[in-house]
Short mmCIF file of C-alpha atoms in Angstrom, two decimals:
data_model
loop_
_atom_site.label_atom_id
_atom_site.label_comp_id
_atom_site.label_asym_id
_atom_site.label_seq_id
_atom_site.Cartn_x
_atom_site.Cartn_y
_atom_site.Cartn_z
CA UNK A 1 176.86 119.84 78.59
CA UNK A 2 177.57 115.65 78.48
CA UNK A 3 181.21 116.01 78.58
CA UNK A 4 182.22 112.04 78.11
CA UNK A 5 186.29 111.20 79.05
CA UNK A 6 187.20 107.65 77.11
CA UNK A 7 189.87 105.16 79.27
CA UNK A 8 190.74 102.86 76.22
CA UNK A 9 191.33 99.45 76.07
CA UNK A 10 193.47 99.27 73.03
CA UNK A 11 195.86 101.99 71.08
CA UNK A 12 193.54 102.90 68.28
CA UNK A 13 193.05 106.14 67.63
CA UNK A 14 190.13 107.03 69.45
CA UNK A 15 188.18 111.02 68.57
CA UNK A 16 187.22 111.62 71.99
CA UNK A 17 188.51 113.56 75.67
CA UNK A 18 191.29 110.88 76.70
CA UNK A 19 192.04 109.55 79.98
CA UNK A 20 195.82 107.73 79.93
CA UNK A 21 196.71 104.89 82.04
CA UNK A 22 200.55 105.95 82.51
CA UNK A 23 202.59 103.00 82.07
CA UNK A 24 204.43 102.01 85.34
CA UNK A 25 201.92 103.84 87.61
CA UNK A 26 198.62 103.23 87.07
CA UNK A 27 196.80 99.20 87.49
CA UNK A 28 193.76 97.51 86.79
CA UNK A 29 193.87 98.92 83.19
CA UNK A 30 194.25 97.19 79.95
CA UNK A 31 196.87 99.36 77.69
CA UNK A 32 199.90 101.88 79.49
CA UNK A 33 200.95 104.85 77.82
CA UNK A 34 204.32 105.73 77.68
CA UNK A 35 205.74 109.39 77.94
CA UNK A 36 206.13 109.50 74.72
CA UNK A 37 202.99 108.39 73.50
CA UNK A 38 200.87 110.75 75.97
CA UNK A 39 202.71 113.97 74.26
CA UNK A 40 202.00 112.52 71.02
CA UNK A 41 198.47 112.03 71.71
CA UNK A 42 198.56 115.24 73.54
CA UNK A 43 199.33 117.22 70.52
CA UNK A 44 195.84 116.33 68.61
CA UNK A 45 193.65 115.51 71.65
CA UNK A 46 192.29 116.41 75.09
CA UNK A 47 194.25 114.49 76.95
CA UNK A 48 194.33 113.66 81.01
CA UNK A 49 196.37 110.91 82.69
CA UNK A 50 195.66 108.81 85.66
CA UNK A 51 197.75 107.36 87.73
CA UNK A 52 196.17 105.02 90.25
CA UNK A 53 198.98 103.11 91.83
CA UNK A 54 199.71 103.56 95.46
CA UNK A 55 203.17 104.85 95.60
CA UNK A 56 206.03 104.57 97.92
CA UNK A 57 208.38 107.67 98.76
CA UNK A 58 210.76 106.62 96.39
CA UNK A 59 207.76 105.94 93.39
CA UNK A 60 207.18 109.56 94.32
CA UNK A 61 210.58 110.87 93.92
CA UNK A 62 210.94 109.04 90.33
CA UNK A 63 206.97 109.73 88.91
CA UNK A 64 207.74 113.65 89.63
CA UNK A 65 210.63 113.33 86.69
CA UNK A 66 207.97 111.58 84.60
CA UNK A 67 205.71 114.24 85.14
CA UNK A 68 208.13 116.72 84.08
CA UNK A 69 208.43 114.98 80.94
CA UNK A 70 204.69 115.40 80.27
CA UNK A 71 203.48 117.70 78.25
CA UNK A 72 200.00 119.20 77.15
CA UNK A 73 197.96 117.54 79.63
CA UNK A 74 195.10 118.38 81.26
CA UNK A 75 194.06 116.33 84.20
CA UNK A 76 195.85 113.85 86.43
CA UNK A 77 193.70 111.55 87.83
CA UNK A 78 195.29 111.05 91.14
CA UNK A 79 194.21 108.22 93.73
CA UNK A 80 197.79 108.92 96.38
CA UNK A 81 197.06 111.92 98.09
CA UNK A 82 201.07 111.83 98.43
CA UNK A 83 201.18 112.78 94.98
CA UNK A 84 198.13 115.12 94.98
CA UNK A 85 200.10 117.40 97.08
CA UNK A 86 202.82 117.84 95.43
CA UNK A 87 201.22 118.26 91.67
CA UNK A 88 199.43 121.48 90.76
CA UNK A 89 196.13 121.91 91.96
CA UNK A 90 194.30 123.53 89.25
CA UNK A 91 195.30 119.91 87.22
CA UNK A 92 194.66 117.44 90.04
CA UNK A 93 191.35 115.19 90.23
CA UNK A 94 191.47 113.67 93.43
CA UNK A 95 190.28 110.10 92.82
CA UNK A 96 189.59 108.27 95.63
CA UNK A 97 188.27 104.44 94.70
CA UNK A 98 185.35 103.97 97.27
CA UNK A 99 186.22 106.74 99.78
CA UNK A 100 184.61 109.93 98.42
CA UNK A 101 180.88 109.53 98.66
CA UNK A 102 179.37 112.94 100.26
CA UNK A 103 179.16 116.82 99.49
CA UNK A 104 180.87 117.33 102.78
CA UNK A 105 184.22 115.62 101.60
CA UNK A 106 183.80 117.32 98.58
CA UNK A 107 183.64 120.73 99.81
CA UNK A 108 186.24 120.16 102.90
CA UNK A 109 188.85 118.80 99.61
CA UNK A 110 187.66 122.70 97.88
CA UNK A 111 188.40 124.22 101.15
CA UNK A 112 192.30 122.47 100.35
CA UNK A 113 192.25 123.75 96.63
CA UNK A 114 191.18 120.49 95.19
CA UNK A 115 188.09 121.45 93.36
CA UNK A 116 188.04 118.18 90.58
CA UNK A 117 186.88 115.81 92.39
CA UNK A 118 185.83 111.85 90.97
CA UNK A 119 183.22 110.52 93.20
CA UNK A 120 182.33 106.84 94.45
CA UNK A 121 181.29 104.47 92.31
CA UNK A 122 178.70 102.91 94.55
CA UNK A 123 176.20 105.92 94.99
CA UNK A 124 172.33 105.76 94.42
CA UNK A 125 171.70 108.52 91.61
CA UNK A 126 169.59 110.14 94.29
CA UNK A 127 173.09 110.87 96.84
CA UNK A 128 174.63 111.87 93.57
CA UNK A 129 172.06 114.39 92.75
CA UNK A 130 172.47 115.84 96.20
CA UNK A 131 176.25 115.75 95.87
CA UNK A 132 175.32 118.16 92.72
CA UNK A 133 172.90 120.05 94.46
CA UNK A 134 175.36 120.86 97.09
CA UNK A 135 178.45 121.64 95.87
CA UNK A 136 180.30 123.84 93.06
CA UNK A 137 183.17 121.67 92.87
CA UNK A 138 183.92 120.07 88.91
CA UNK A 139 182.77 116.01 89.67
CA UNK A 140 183.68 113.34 87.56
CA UNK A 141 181.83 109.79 87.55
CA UNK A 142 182.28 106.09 86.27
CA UNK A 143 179.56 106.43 84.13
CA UNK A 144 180.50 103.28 81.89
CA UNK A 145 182.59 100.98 83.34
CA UNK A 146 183.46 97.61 84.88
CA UNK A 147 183.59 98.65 88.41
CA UNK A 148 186.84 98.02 90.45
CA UNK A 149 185.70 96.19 93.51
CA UNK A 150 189.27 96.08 95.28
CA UNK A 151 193.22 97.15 94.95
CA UNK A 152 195.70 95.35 96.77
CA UNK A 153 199.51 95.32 96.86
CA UNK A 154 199.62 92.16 97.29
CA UNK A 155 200.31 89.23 94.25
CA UNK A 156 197.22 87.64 95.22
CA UNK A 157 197.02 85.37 92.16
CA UNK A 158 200.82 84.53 92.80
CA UNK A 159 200.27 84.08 96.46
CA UNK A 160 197.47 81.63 95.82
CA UNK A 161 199.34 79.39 92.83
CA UNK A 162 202.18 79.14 95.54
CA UNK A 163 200.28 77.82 98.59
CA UNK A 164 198.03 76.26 96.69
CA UNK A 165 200.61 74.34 94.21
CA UNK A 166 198.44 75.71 91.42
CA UNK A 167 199.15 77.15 87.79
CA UNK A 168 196.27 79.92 87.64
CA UNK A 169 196.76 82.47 85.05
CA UNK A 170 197.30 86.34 86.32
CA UNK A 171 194.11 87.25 84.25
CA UNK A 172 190.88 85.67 85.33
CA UNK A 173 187.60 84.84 86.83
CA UNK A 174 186.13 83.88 89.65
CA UNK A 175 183.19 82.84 91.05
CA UNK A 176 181.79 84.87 94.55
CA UNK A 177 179.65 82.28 96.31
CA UNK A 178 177.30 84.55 98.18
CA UNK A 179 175.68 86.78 95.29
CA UNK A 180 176.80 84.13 92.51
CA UNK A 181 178.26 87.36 90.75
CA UNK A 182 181.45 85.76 88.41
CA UNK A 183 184.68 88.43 89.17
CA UNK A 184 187.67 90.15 87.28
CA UNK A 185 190.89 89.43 89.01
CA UNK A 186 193.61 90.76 87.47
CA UNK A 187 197.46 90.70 88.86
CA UNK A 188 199.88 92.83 87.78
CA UNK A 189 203.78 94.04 88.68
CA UNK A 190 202.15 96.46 91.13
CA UNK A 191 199.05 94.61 92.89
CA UNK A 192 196.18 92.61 92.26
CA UNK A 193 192.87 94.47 91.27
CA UNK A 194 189.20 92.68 90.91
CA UNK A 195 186.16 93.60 89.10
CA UNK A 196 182.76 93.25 88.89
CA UNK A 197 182.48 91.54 85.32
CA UNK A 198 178.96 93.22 85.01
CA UNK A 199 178.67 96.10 83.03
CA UNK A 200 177.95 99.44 85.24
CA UNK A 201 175.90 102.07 83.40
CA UNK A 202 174.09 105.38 84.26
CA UNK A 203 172.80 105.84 80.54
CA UNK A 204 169.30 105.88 81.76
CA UNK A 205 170.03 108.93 83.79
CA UNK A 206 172.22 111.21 81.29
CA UNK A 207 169.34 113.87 81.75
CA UNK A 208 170.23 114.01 85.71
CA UNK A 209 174.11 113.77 85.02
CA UNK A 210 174.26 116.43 82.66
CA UNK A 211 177.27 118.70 84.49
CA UNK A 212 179.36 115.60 85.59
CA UNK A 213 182.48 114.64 83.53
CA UNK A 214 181.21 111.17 82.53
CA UNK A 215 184.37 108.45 82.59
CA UNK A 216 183.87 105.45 80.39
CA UNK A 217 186.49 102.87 81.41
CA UNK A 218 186.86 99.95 78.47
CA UNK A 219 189.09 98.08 80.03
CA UNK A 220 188.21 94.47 80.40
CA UNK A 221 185.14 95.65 77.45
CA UNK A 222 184.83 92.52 74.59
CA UNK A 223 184.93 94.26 70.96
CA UNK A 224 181.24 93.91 70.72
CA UNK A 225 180.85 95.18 74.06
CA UNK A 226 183.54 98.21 73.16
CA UNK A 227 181.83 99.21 69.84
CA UNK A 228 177.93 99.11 71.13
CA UNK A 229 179.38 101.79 74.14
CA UNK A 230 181.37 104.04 71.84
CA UNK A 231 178.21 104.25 69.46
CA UNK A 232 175.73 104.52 72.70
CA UNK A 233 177.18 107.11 74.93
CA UNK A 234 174.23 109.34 75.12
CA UNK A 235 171.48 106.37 74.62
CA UNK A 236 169.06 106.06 77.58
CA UNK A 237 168.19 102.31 76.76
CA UNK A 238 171.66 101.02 76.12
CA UNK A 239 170.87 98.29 78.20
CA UNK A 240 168.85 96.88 75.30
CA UNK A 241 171.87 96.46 73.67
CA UNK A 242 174.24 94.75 76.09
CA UNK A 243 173.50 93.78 79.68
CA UNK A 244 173.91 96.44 82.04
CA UNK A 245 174.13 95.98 85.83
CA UNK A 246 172.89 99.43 87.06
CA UNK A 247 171.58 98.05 90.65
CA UNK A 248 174.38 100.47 92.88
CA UNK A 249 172.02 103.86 91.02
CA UNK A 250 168.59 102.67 92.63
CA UNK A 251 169.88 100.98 95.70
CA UNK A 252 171.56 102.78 98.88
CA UNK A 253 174.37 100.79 100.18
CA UNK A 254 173.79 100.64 103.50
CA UNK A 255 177.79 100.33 105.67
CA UNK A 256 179.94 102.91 103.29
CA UNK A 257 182.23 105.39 104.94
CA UNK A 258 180.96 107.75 106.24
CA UNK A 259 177.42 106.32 107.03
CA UNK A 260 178.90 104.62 110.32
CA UNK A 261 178.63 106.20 113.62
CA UNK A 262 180.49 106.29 116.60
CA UNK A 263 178.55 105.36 119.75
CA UNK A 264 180.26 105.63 123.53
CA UNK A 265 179.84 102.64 125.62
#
């Protein structure tokens, strides 16, 4: 089973398992959905919703009225573990950017209920194997996408044009000096998120992925770029097609969480 879930970057119609930014509580995305146009969708497609902002108490208190509103969906992707709680499990994929990287988190997050779980995006495709090996819980990958380095409340972008008396736009890139890798920094109502503007892709090891829900994420995808994925999803040597960074899937990252150690002095 290759079960693929599409994150869109524009409002065509697309014939695939949907993933929904919603509008006013999600970021880093390129389209929002409002209520309306989820149960729309909803009524012809599979369709889940994430919602990746980091809420206060009061974001809480208004998101569960827009949650009420929803109808006919099937997964909320769900980064707040103040909202997690509070939403029914047997919907919830906990989505923790960077965070959940082992079997043992995992299986301590089935122990709570939580059995949809959407893994790190950093993992060699050997610790995800073993993360498959090891548990029974429903996991979900980036398996296409243009990987979200960092989320910050913070206007970073406006923060910067203020001290700096400068007019940068709130969509950009950037230039890292240490790995000369060019950056996605995008700033929205909500925060400031950056990406890697390299194309992450685990086509080449679809045969090893086979019972992972497979998230391709277009946002910040060209049309060219868009087209060649939608037509390539199961295609091994995509990366003859467009330039694939793939490095994360052969090369262990050495300082995640979870691979530091406490030592007594």
């Amino acid at each position: 089973m290759n079960e693929f879930y599409i994150i869109p970057n524009n409002k065509m119609i697309l014939d695939y398992n949907l993933i929904l930014p919603l509008e006013s509580y999600s970021i880093g995305f390129d389209v929002y959905y409002s209520v309306s146009e989820i149960n729309n969708l909803a009524t012809t497609h599979n369709v889940s919703v994430i919602i990746n902002k980091f809420l206060h108490k009061s974001d809480i208190d208004n998101i569960m009225n827009v949650i009420k509103a929803l109808k006919n969906v099937k997964y909320y992707f769900v980064e707040d573990l103040g909202l997690v709680s509070i939403l029914p499990k047997s919907q919830v994929v906990v989505s923790q950017n960077h965070i959940i990287n082992n079997y043992d988190s995992i299986n301590y997050f089935k122990s709570l209920g939580y059995d949809k779980i959407l893994i790190n995006n950093d993992l060699t495709i050997s610790e995800i194997k073993d993360i498959i090996k090891n548990t029974s819980s429903h996991i979900f990958m980036y398996y296409i996408s243009k990987n979200n380095l960092m989320y910050s409340k913070r206007h970073l972008i406006s923060s910067f044009n203020e001290y700096k008396k400068d007019n940068l736009e709130m969509i950009g890139t950037i230039n890292e000096k240490v790995s000369n890798h060019e950056l996605i920094i995008k700033e929205e109502n909500c925060g400031t998120c950056i990406f890697n503007s390299r194309i992450f892709s685990a086509n080449k090891y679809i045969d090893e992925l086979d019972t992972i829900g497979k998230i391709v994420n277009l946002s910040n995808m060209s049309i060219d770029e868009t087209n060649i994925i939608l037509d390539n999803l199961c295609n091994k040597e995509i990366s003859k097609l467009i330039k694939v960074d793939d490095y994360f899937l052969d090369n262990k990252i050495a300082y995640k969480v979870g691979d530091l150690k406490w030592q007594k002095y």
